[in-house]
Amino acid sequence: MSTTRLPPLADVLATARVVALPLVTRFRGIGTREAVVFEGPQGWTEFSPFTEYGDAEAATWLAGALDFGWEPAPPTRRDAIPVNATVPAVAASEVAGVLARYDGCRTVKVKVAEAGQTLADDVARVRAVREVMGPEGRVRIDANAAWNVDEAERAVHALCAFDLEYVEQPCAEIDELVQLRERIAYLDIAIAADESVRKAADPLLVARAGAADLLVIKAQPLGGVHAAIDIVAQAGLPVVVSSALDTSIGLSMGAALAAALPQLDFDCGLGTASLFAADVVASPLVARGGLLSLERPRPASADLDRVAAADERRDWWLARLRRCYDLLEVTRG
């Protein structure tokens, strides 16, 4: 987390708006995504840790939001970011409709291991994605740490016929990832770590343990664009820059990170604005021809009014922001 001096809390709250964005289909078990957006000297930024996260973890997200709003962005190395489509844990019959919302994406991330579903559901969903994408498309899966090692091994065996690019966070613990990586090495399917990076006290531990072939990097949960760049440099592994179901403002933070990295070997998970039925701007930051622009959205007051959260939720989020700010003040002395 940065040690840069915090802006005054009053400056943060002066433009803060709490929004509630409806999703086209449920994702991570939710139908609405809430966030706080506010404007700093560098532009609009976003604070949106998931509601179940405690204040200590959420404070790092606030550090990321403040970094993007108050610190100059690093130099860019590319003009646009190739992104993947994302398919939630929908029925196989809904896959084509979900993918139709993405323009020109050559890569798809498929959510698997959803609570209440079976491996057969996952197989059907991934098969449907492969059928839509054809043999040239790239298909990756994300289990969000839901499997143990045996379950993960069985699932990878069942899904490897669909030519997987990689498996994201199949298990929760780093030692489980190490075991699984050894068990499936002969299949030549890479393992990516997400939660083991962004939710860890030491985000570099997964790389040092040899538990993953690549890392999924999210700017806000890691304390901001600058902190994430430093983590990538130290990790020494290929990375995928991804979102945390951000608004278009949060996606522009991820795009700034992806644009600044020396290497970007994988399509990024920054196309998730296509999952929203409404966003904080009239023209959401969505992929065009499989690419995301580096545009930094500037929401109009009317746009924010349209997706404003209820008063109770607004108060909840602003109280949370204040608590997290207090934690950052302690951290930074």
mmCIF file of C-alpha atoms in Angstrom:
data_model
loop_
_atom_site.group_PDB
_atom_site.id
_atom_site.type_symbol
_atom_site.label_atom_id
_atom_site.label_comp_id
_atom_site.label_asym_id
_atom_site.label_seq_id
_atom_site.Cartn_x
_atom_site.Cartn_y
_atom_site.Cartn_z
ATOM 1 C CA MET A 1 0.000 0.000 0.000
ATOM 2 C CA SER A 2 1.297 3.445 -0.906
ATOM 3 C CA THR A 3 2.677 5.771 1.758
ATOM 4 C CA THR A 4 1.636 8.869 -0.216
ATOM 5 C CA ARG A 5 -0.147 11.438 1.915
ATOM 6 C CA LEU A 6 -3.905 10.991 1.882
ATOM 7 C CA PRO A 7 -6.120 13.706 0.400
ATOM 8 C CA PRO A 8 -8.471 15.271 2.958
ATOM 9 C CA LEU A 9 -11.532 13.124 3.584
ATOM 10 C CA ALA A 10 -13.729 16.136 2.878
ATOM 11 C CA ASP A 11 -12.301 16.297 -0.649
ATOM 12 C CA VAL A 12 -13.126 12.634 -1.209
ATOM 13 C CA LEU A 13 -16.678 12.972 0.061
ATOM 14 C CA ALA A 14 -17.377 16.241 -1.773
ATOM 15 C CA THR A 15 -18.143 14.474 -5.055
ATOM 16 C CA ALA A 16 -18.848 10.945 -3.752
ATOM 17 C CA ARG A 17 -21.858 9.223 -5.301
ATOM 18 C CA VAL A 18 -23.069 5.735 -4.397
ATOM 19 C CA VAL A 19 -24.422 3.792 -7.360
ATOM 20 C CA ALA A 20 -26.238 0.487 -7.827
ATOM 21 C CA LEU A 21 -25.832 -1.046 -11.286
ATOM 22 C CA PRO A 22 -28.269 -3.782 -12.358
ATOM 23 C CA LEU A 23 -26.722 -6.837 -14.003
ATOM 24 C CA VAL A 24 -28.076 -8.505 -17.128
ATOM 25 C CA THR A 25 -27.618 -11.858 -15.405
ATOM 26 C CA ARG A 26 -26.570 -12.793 -11.877
ATOM 27 C CA PHE A 27 -22.813 -12.847 -11.297
ATOM 28 C CA ARG A 28 -21.017 -13.963 -8.126
ATOM 29 C CA GLY A 29 -24.471 -14.515 -6.657
ATOM 30 C CA ILE A 30 -25.573 -10.871 -7.022
ATOM 31 C CA GLY A 31 -27.980 -9.106 -9.338
ATOM 32 C CA THR A 32 -26.834 -5.545 -8.565
ATOM 33 C CA ARG A 33 -23.305 -4.151 -8.246
ATOM 34 C CA GLU A 34 -22.812 -1.286 -5.819
ATOM 35 C CA ALA A 35 -19.898 1.166 -5.791
ATOM 36 C CA VAL A 36 -18.806 4.607 -4.656
ATOM 37 C CA VAL A 37 -17.441 6.882 -7.372
ATOM 38 C CA PHE A 38 -15.817 10.245 -6.763
ATOM 39 C CA GLU A 39 -13.612 12.767 -8.545
ATOM 40 C CA GLY A 40 -9.992 13.594 -7.762
ATOM 41 C CA PRO A 41 -7.523 15.950 -9.464
ATOM 42 C CA GLN A 42 -6.670 13.233 -12.016
ATOM 43 C CA GLY A 43 -10.287 12.330 -12.790
ATOM 44 C CA TRP A 44 -13.065 10.058 -11.596
ATOM 45 C CA THR A 45 -12.200 6.980 -9.552
ATOM 46 C CA GLU A 46 -13.980 4.108 -7.825
ATOM 47 C CA PHE A 47 -14.192 2.399 -4.416
ATOM 48 C CA SER A 48 -16.051 -0.908 -4.718
ATOM 49 C CA PRO A 49 -14.864 -3.757 -2.477
ATOM 50 C CA PHE A 50 -17.465 -6.508 -2.361
ATOM 51 C CA THR A 51 -19.871 -6.097 0.518
ATOM 52 C CA GLU A 52 -18.726 -9.215 2.375
ATOM 53 C CA TYR A 53 -15.134 -7.961 2.704
ATOM 54 C CA GLY A 54 -14.005 -6.607 6.058
ATOM 55 C CA ASP A 55 -12.724 -3.073 6.535
ATOM 56 C CA ALA A 56 -9.043 -4.063 6.643
ATOM 57 C CA GLU A 57 -9.251 -5.633 3.187
ATOM 58 C CA ALA A 58 -11.553 -2.914 1.858
ATOM 59 C CA ALA A 59 -9.080 -0.224 2.955
ATOM 60 C CA THR A 60 -6.622 -1.463 0.331
ATOM 61 C CA TRP A 61 -9.325 -0.950 -2.302
ATOM 62 C CA LEU A 62 -9.734 2.628 -1.052
ATOM 63 C CA ALA A 63 -5.984 3.127 -1.379
ATOM 64 C CA GLY A 64 -6.341 1.995 -4.991
ATOM 65 C CA ALA A 65 -9.181 4.425 -5.606
ATOM 66 C CA LEU A 66 -7.227 7.330 -4.116
ATOM 67 C CA ASP A 67 -4.143 6.425 -6.142
ATOM 68 C CA PHE A 68 -6.137 6.565 -9.382
ATOM 69 C CA GLY A 69 -7.900 9.807 -8.482
ATOM 70 C CA TRP A 70 -4.966 11.750 -7.040
ATOM 71 C CA GLU A 71 -1.742 10.349 -8.570
ATOM 72 C CA PRO A 72 -0.681 10.864 -12.198
ATOM 73 C CA ALA A 73 -1.064 7.706 -14.253
ATOM 74 C CA PRO A 74 2.133 5.944 -15.393
ATOM 75 C CA PRO A 75 3.188 6.233 -19.043
ATOM 76 C CA THR A 76 1.284 4.031 -21.475
ATOM 77 C CA ARG A 77 2.951 1.405 -23.661
ATOM 78 C CA ARG A 78 -0.114 0.573 -25.806
ATOM 79 C CA ASP A 79 -3.127 2.426 -27.158
ATOM 80 C CA ALA A 80 -5.832 -0.190 -26.534
ATOM 81 C CA ILE A 81 -6.230 -3.348 -24.451
ATOM 82 C CA PRO A 82 -7.350 -6.736 -25.845
ATOM 83 C CA VAL A 83 -10.035 -8.129 -23.539
ATOM 84 C CA ASN A 84 -11.921 -11.355 -22.973
ATOM 85 C CA ALA A 85 -15.640 -11.976 -22.791
ATOM 86 C CA THR A 86 -16.961 -13.312 -19.486
ATOM 87 C CA VAL A 87 -19.657 -15.972 -19.193
ATOM 88 C CA PRO A 88 -21.279 -16.229 -15.735
ATOM 89 C CA ALA A 89 -22.499 -19.579 -14.392
ATOM 90 C CA VAL A 90 -25.498 -19.611 -16.713
ATOM 91 C CA ALA A 91 -27.224 -22.554 -18.348
ATOM 92 C CA ALA A 92 -25.580 -23.779 -21.543
ATOM 93 C CA SER A 93 -28.614 -22.584 -23.506
ATOM 94 C CA GLU A 94 -27.876 -18.976 -22.437
ATOM 95 C CA VAL A 95 -24.224 -18.922 -23.489
ATOM 96 C CA ALA A 96 -24.752 -17.673 -27.039
ATOM 97 C CA GLY A 97 -26.876 -14.790 -25.782
ATOM 98 C CA VAL A 98 -24.217 -13.744 -23.260
ATOM 99 C CA LEU A 99 -21.430 -13.862 -25.832
ATOM 100 C CA ALA A 100 -23.496 -11.795 -28.262
ATOM 101 C CA ARG A 101 -23.023 -8.835 -25.892
ATOM 102 C CA TYR A 102 -19.267 -8.800 -26.579
ATOM 103 C CA ASP A 103 -17.921 -7.351 -29.807
ATOM 104 C CA GLY A 104 -15.040 -9.198 -31.408
ATOM 105 C CA CYS A 105 -13.538 -10.870 -28.331
ATOM 106 C CA ARG A 106 -11.373 -13.862 -29.243
ATOM 107 C CA THR A 107 -11.085 -15.102 -25.631
ATOM 108 C CA VAL A 108 -13.769 -16.156 -23.129
ATOM 109 C CA LYS A 109 -13.525 -16.659 -19.380
ATOM 110 C CA VAL A 110 -16.144 -19.098 -18.123
ATOM 111 C CA LYS A 111 -17.266 -19.188 -14.507
ATOM 112 C CA VAL A 112 -17.429 -22.717 -13.089
ATOM 113 C CA ALA A 113 -17.897 -24.400 -9.697
ATOM 114 C CA GLU A 114 -20.948 -22.296 -8.842
ATOM 115 C CA ALA A 115 -22.636 -23.268 -5.556
ATOM 116 C CA GLY A 116 -25.646 -25.480 -6.207
ATOM 117 C CA GLN A 117 -24.395 -26.596 -9.630
ATOM 118 C CA THR A 118 -22.602 -29.748 -10.755
ATOM 119 C CA LEU A 119 -19.566 -30.569 -12.835
ATOM 120 C CA ALA A 120 -21.962 -31.658 -15.567
ATOM 121 C CA ASP A 121 -23.318 -28.087 -15.635
ATOM 122 C CA ASP A 122 -19.772 -26.774 -16.038
ATOM 123 C CA VAL A 123 -19.023 -29.210 -18.848
ATOM 124 C CA ALA A 124 -22.190 -28.228 -20.694
ATOM 125 C CA ARG A 125 -21.435 -24.505 -20.297
ATOM 126 C CA VAL A 126 -17.819 -24.779 -21.454
ATOM 127 C CA ARG A 127 -18.851 -27.010 -24.366
ATOM 128 C CA ALA A 128 -21.364 -24.374 -25.444
ATOM 129 C CA VAL A 129 -18.679 -21.669 -25.274
ATOM 130 C CA ARG A 130 -16.312 -23.734 -27.394
ATOM 131 C CA GLU A 131 -19.050 -24.325 -29.958
ATOM 132 C CA VAL A 132 -19.718 -20.591 -30.258
ATOM 133 C CA MET A 133 -16.042 -19.624 -30.349
ATOM 134 C CA GLY A 134 -14.902 -22.365 -32.691
ATOM 135 C CA PRO A 135 -11.479 -24.026 -32.639
ATOM 136 C CA GLU A 136 -9.560 -20.736 -32.874
ATOM 137 C CA GLY A 137 -11.170 -19.161 -29.811
ATOM 138 C CA ARG A 138 -9.409 -19.133 -26.469
ATOM 139 C CA VAL A 139 -11.295 -20.533 -23.470
ATOM 140 C CA ARG A 140 -10.268 -20.121 -19.843
ATOM 141 C CA ILE A 141 -12.196 -21.142 -16.724
ATOM 142 C CA ASP A 142 -12.455 -19.562 -13.266
ATOM 143 C CA ALA A 143 -13.462 -21.592 -10.187
ATOM 144 C CA ASN A 144 -13.006 -18.783 -7.630
ATOM 145 C CA ALA A 145 -11.216 -21.174 -5.245
ATOM 146 C CA ALA A 146 -14.272 -23.433 -4.891
ATOM 147 C CA TRP A 147 -12.622 -26.853 -5.379
ATOM 148 C CA ASN A 148 -10.347 -28.989 -3.231
ATOM 149 C CA VAL A 149 -7.421 -30.648 -4.997
ATOM 150 C CA ASP A 150 -9.256 -33.862 -5.918
ATOM 151 C CA GLU A 151 -12.300 -31.969 -7.180
ATOM 152 C CA ALA A 152 -10.098 -29.660 -9.207
ATOM 153 C CA GLU A 153 -8.170 -32.540 -10.775
ATOM 154 C CA ARG A 154 -11.398 -34.298 -11.721
ATOM 155 C CA ALA A 155 -12.834 -31.089 -13.183
ATOM 156 C CA VAL A 156 -9.735 -30.309 -15.226
ATOM 157 C CA HIS A 157 -9.810 -33.839 -16.669
ATOM 158 C CA ALA A 158 -13.472 -33.387 -17.593
ATOM 159 C CA LEU A 159 -12.906 -29.964 -19.188
ATOM 160 C CA CYS A 160 -9.508 -30.359 -20.849
ATOM 161 C CA ALA A 161 -11.156 -31.698 -24.024
ATOM 162 C CA PHE A 162 -12.257 -28.115 -24.726
ATOM 163 C CA ASP A 163 -8.659 -26.904 -25.098
ATOM 164 C CA LEU A 164 -8.368 -24.700 -22.020
ATOM 165 C CA GLU A 165 -5.995 -21.737 -22.056
ATOM 166 C CA TYR A 166 -5.702 -21.870 -18.259
ATOM 167 C CA VAL A 167 -7.573 -22.629 -15.029
ATOM 168 C CA GLU A 168 -8.000 -19.647 -12.712
ATOM 169 C CA GLN A 169 -7.860 -20.118 -8.932
ATOM 170 C CA PRO A 170 -9.098 -23.734 -8.858
ATOM 171 C CA CYS A 171 -8.294 -24.092 -5.123
ATOM 172 C CA ALA A 172 -8.098 -21.678 -2.212
ATOM 173 C CA GLU A 173 -4.764 -22.509 -0.593
ATOM 174 C CA ILE A 174 -1.326 -22.043 -2.102
ATOM 175 C CA ASP A 175 -0.206 -25.549 -1.135
ATOM 176 C CA GLU A 176 -3.299 -26.915 -2.925
ATOM 177 C CA LEU A 177 -2.330 -25.025 -6.073
ATOM 178 C CA VAL A 178 1.167 -26.518 -5.856
ATOM 179 C CA GLN A 179 -0.277 -30.038 -5.566
ATOM 180 C CA LEU A 180 -2.706 -29.557 -8.435
ATOM 181 C CA ARG A 181 -0.048 -28.037 -10.660
ATOM 182 C CA GLU A 182 2.065 -31.164 -10.150
ATOM 183 C CA ARG A 183 -0.874 -33.515 -10.794
ATOM 184 C CA ILE A 184 -1.964 -31.920 -14.075
ATOM 185 C CA ALA A 185 1.466 -30.951 -15.416
ATOM 186 C CA TYR A 186 1.228 -33.606 -18.137
ATOM 187 C CA LEU A 187 -1.904 -31.919 -19.531
ATOM 188 C CA ASP A 188 -0.001 -28.688 -20.241
ATOM 189 C CA ILE A 189 -2.796 -26.527 -18.823
ATOM 190 C CA ALA A 190 -1.611 -23.456 -16.959
ATOM 191 C CA ILE A 191 -2.830 -22.442 -13.503
ATOM 192 C CA ALA A 192 -3.580 -18.781 -12.792
ATOM 193 C CA ALA A 193 -3.790 -17.291 -9.300
ATOM 194 C CA ASP A 194 -6.268 -14.532 -8.450
ATOM 195 C CA GLU A 195 -7.503 -14.654 -4.848
ATOM 196 C CA SER A 196 -4.084 -16.000 -3.786
ATOM 197 C CA VAL A 197 -2.646 -12.685 -4.959
ATOM 198 C CA ARG A 198 -5.237 -10.015 -4.151
ATOM 199 C CA LYS A 199 -6.481 -11.451 -0.836
ATOM 200 C CA ALA A 200 -3.086 -12.479 0.532
ATOM 201 C CA ALA A 201 -1.106 -10.618 3.169
ATOM 202 C CA ASP A 202 1.873 -11.181 0.858
ATOM 203 C CA PRO A 203 0.744 -11.048 -2.801
ATOM 204 C CA LEU A 204 4.122 -12.404 -3.942
ATOM 205 C CA LEU A 205 3.947 -15.621 -1.922
ATOM 206 C CA VAL A 206 2.129 -17.554 -4.655
ATOM 207 C CA ALA A 207 4.896 -16.724 -7.139
ATOM 208 C CA ARG A 208 7.684 -17.669 -4.714
ATOM 209 C CA ALA A 209 5.960 -20.985 -3.956
ATOM 210 C CA GLY A 210 5.788 -21.954 -7.625
ATOM 211 C CA ALA A 211 2.022 -22.358 -7.239
ATOM 212 C CA ALA A 212 0.948 -20.704 -10.487
ATOM 213 C CA ASP A 213 2.041 -20.169 -14.072
ATOM 214 C CA LEU A 214 0.542 -16.694 -14.271
ATOM 215 C CA LEU A 215 -1.109 -14.123 -12.037
ATOM 216 C CA VAL A 216 -4.453 -12.362 -12.326
ATOM 217 C CA ILE A 217 -3.880 -8.756 -11.282
ATOM 218 C CA LYS A 218 -6.599 -6.303 -10.225
ATOM 219 C CA ALA A 219 -5.619 -2.704 -9.619
ATOM 220 C CA GLN A 220 -8.058 -1.613 -6.920
ATOM 221 C CA PRO A 221 -7.693 -4.659 -4.588
ATOM 222 C CA LEU A 222 -3.890 -4.396 -4.744
ATOM 223 C CA GLY A 223 -3.801 -0.753 -3.671
ATOM 224 C CA GLY A 224 -3.802 0.933 -7.054
ATOM 225 C CA VAL A 225 -2.131 1.050 -10.432
ATOM 226 C CA HIS A 226 1.330 1.927 -9.092
ATOM 227 C CA ALA A 227 1.297 -0.747 -6.380
ATOM 228 C CA ALA A 228 0.134 -3.364 -8.883
ATOM 229 C CA ILE A 229 2.924 -2.481 -11.321
ATOM 230 C CA ASP A 230 5.444 -2.999 -8.531
ATOM 231 C CA ILE A 231 3.936 -6.397 -7.650
ATOM 232 C CA VAL A 232 4.077 -7.511 -11.284
ATOM 233 C CA ALA A 233 7.722 -6.486 -11.537
ATOM 234 C CA GLN A 234 8.642 -8.429 -8.416
ATOM 235 C CA ALA A 235 6.606 -11.533 -9.260
ATOM 236 C CA GLY A 236 8.356 -12.205 -12.548
ATOM 237 C CA LEU A 237 5.373 -14.089 -14.011
ATOM 238 C CA PRO A 238 3.058 -13.330 -16.927
ATOM 239 C CA VAL A 239 -0.113 -11.551 -15.827
ATOM 240 C CA VAL A 240 -3.711 -11.022 -16.827
ATOM 241 C CA VAL A 241 -5.148 -7.667 -15.774
ATOM 242 C CA SER A 242 -8.738 -8.149 -14.695
ATOM 243 C CA SER A 243 -11.653 -6.281 -13.149
ATOM 244 C CA ALA A 244 -13.644 -6.968 -10.015
ATOM 245 C CA LEU A 245 -16.973 -6.363 -11.759
ATOM 246 C CA ASP A 246 -16.162 -2.663 -11.813
ATOM 247 C CA THR A 247 -18.159 0.207 -13.248
ATOM 248 C CA SER A 248 -16.739 1.803 -16.385
ATOM 249 C CA ILE A 249 -14.748 4.099 -14.095
ATOM 250 C CA GLY A 250 -13.097 1.142 -12.362
ATOM 251 C CA LEU A 251 -12.463 -0.509 -15.712
ATOM 252 C CA SER A 252 -10.531 2.561 -16.830
ATOM 253 C CA MET A 253 -8.278 2.016 -13.792
ATOM 254 C CA GLY A 254 -7.600 -1.532 -14.954
ATOM 255 C CA ALA A 255 -6.981 -0.321 -18.488
ATOM 256 C CA ALA A 256 -4.433 2.215 -17.215
ATOM 257 C CA LEU A 257 -2.616 -0.622 -15.439
ATOM 258 C CA ALA A 258 -2.687 -2.889 -18.488
ATOM 259 C CA ALA A 259 -1.468 -0.070 -20.731
ATOM 260 C CA ALA A 260 1.534 0.574 -18.493
ATOM 261 C CA LEU A 261 2.893 -2.976 -18.164
ATOM 262 C CA PRO A 262 6.039 -3.873 -20.111
ATOM 263 C CA GLN A 263 4.478 -7.159 -21.299
ATOM 264 C CA LEU A 264 0.871 -8.132 -21.831
ATOM 265 C CA ASP A 265 0.753 -11.672 -23.176
ATOM 266 C CA PHE A 266 -2.887 -12.488 -22.375
ATOM 267 C CA ASP A 267 -6.212 -10.855 -23.164
ATOM 268 C CA CYS A 268 -7.436 -8.952 -20.122
ATOM 269 C CA GLY A 269 -10.585 -9.433 -18.075
ATOM 270 C CA LEU A 270 -11.725 -5.839 -18.518
ATOM 271 C CA GLY A 271 -14.792 -6.374 -20.672
ATOM 272 C CA THR A 272 -17.269 -6.799 -17.825
ATOM 273 C CA ALA A 273 -19.245 -3.603 -18.497
ATOM 274 C CA SER A 274 -21.101 -5.783 -20.990
ATOM 275 C CA LEU A 275 -22.657 -7.582 -18.004
ATOM 276 C CA PHE A 276 -24.429 -4.408 -16.809
ATOM 277 C CA ALA A 277 -27.901 -3.313 -17.839
ATOM 278 C CA ALA A 278 -26.909 0.263 -16.853
ATOM 279 C CA ASP A 279 -23.623 1.988 -16.034
ATOM 280 C CA VAL A 280 -22.344 5.261 -14.592
ATOM 281 C CA VAL A 281 -21.917 6.804 -18.046
ATOM 282 C CA ALA A 282 -24.195 6.951 -21.071
ATOM 283 C CA SER A 283 -21.520 5.243 -23.220
ATOM 284 C CA PRO A 284 -20.030 2.422 -21.106
ATOM 285 C CA LEU A 285 -16.435 1.315 -21.520
ATOM 286 C CA VAL A 286 -17.070 -1.851 -23.554
ATOM 287 C CA ALA A 287 -14.957 -3.742 -26.057
ATOM 288 C CA ARG A 288 -15.042 -2.730 -29.702
ATOM 289 C CA GLY A 289 -13.525 -5.316 -31.993
ATOM 290 C CA GLY A 290 -12.183 -7.108 -28.918
ATOM 291 C CA LEU A 291 -10.287 -4.004 -27.745
ATOM 292 C CA LEU A 292 -10.890 -1.623 -24.852
ATOM 293 C CA SER A 293 -9.931 2.024 -25.269
ATOM 294 C CA LEU A 294 -7.954 3.985 -22.690
ATOM 295 C CA GLU A 295 -10.748 6.528 -22.337
ATOM 296 C CA ARG A 296 -11.284 7.834 -18.796
ATOM 297 C CA PRO A 297 -15.048 8.174 -18.265
ATOM 298 C CA ARG A 298 -16.523 11.427 -16.944
ATOM 299 C CA PRO A 299 -20.039 10.716 -15.691
ATOM 300 C CA ALA A 300 -22.687 13.407 -15.953
ATOM 301 C CA SER A 301 -24.810 14.149 -12.913
ATOM 302 C CA ALA A 302 -27.856 12.803 -14.752
ATOM 303 C CA ASP A 303 -26.048 9.508 -15.432
ATOM 304 C CA LEU A 304 -25.270 9.113 -11.737
ATOM 305 C CA ASP A 305 -28.810 10.064 -10.734
ATOM 306 C CA ARG A 306 -30.155 7.310 -12.964
ATOM 307 C CA VAL A 307 -28.222 4.594 -11.098
ATOM 308 C CA ALA A 308 -28.193 6.158 -7.616
ATOM 309 C CA ALA A 309 -28.384 3.689 -4.744
ATOM 310 C CA ALA A 310 -31.163 3.844 -2.178
ATOM 311 C CA ASP A 311 -30.564 6.178 0.779
ATOM 312 C CA GLU A 312 -29.920 3.288 3.165
ATOM 313 C CA ARG A 313 -27.265 1.794 0.878
ATOM 314 C CA ARG A 314 -25.732 5.223 0.290
ATOM 315 C CA ASP A 315 -25.322 5.730 4.030
ATOM 316 C CA TRP A 316 -23.863 2.219 4.453
ATOM 317 C CA TRP A 317 -21.226 2.808 1.777
ATOM 318 C CA LEU A 318 -20.212 6.264 2.923
ATOM 319 C CA ALA A 319 -19.824 5.007 6.515
ATOM 320 C CA ARG A 320 -17.665 2.181 5.183
ATOM 321 C CA LEU A 321 -15.544 4.622 3.178
ATOM 322 C CA ARG A 322 -14.977 6.738 6.305
ATOM 323 C CA ARG A 323 -13.904 3.689 8.344
ATOM 324 C CA CYS A 324 -11.493 2.581 5.636
ATOM 325 C CA TYR A 325 -10.081 6.091 5.363
ATOM 326 C CA ASP A 326 -9.434 6.046 9.123
ATOM 327 C CA LEU A 327 -7.546 2.766 8.732
ATOM 328 C CA LEU A 328 -5.397 4.242 5.974
ATOM 329 C CA GLU A 329 -4.624 7.247 8.171
ATOM 330 C CA VAL A 330 -3.296 4.887 10.858
ATOM 331 C CA THR A 331 -1.272 2.922 8.302
ATOM 332 C CA ARG A 332 0.306 6.020 6.824
ATOM 333 C CA GLY A 333 0.936 7.709 10.152
#
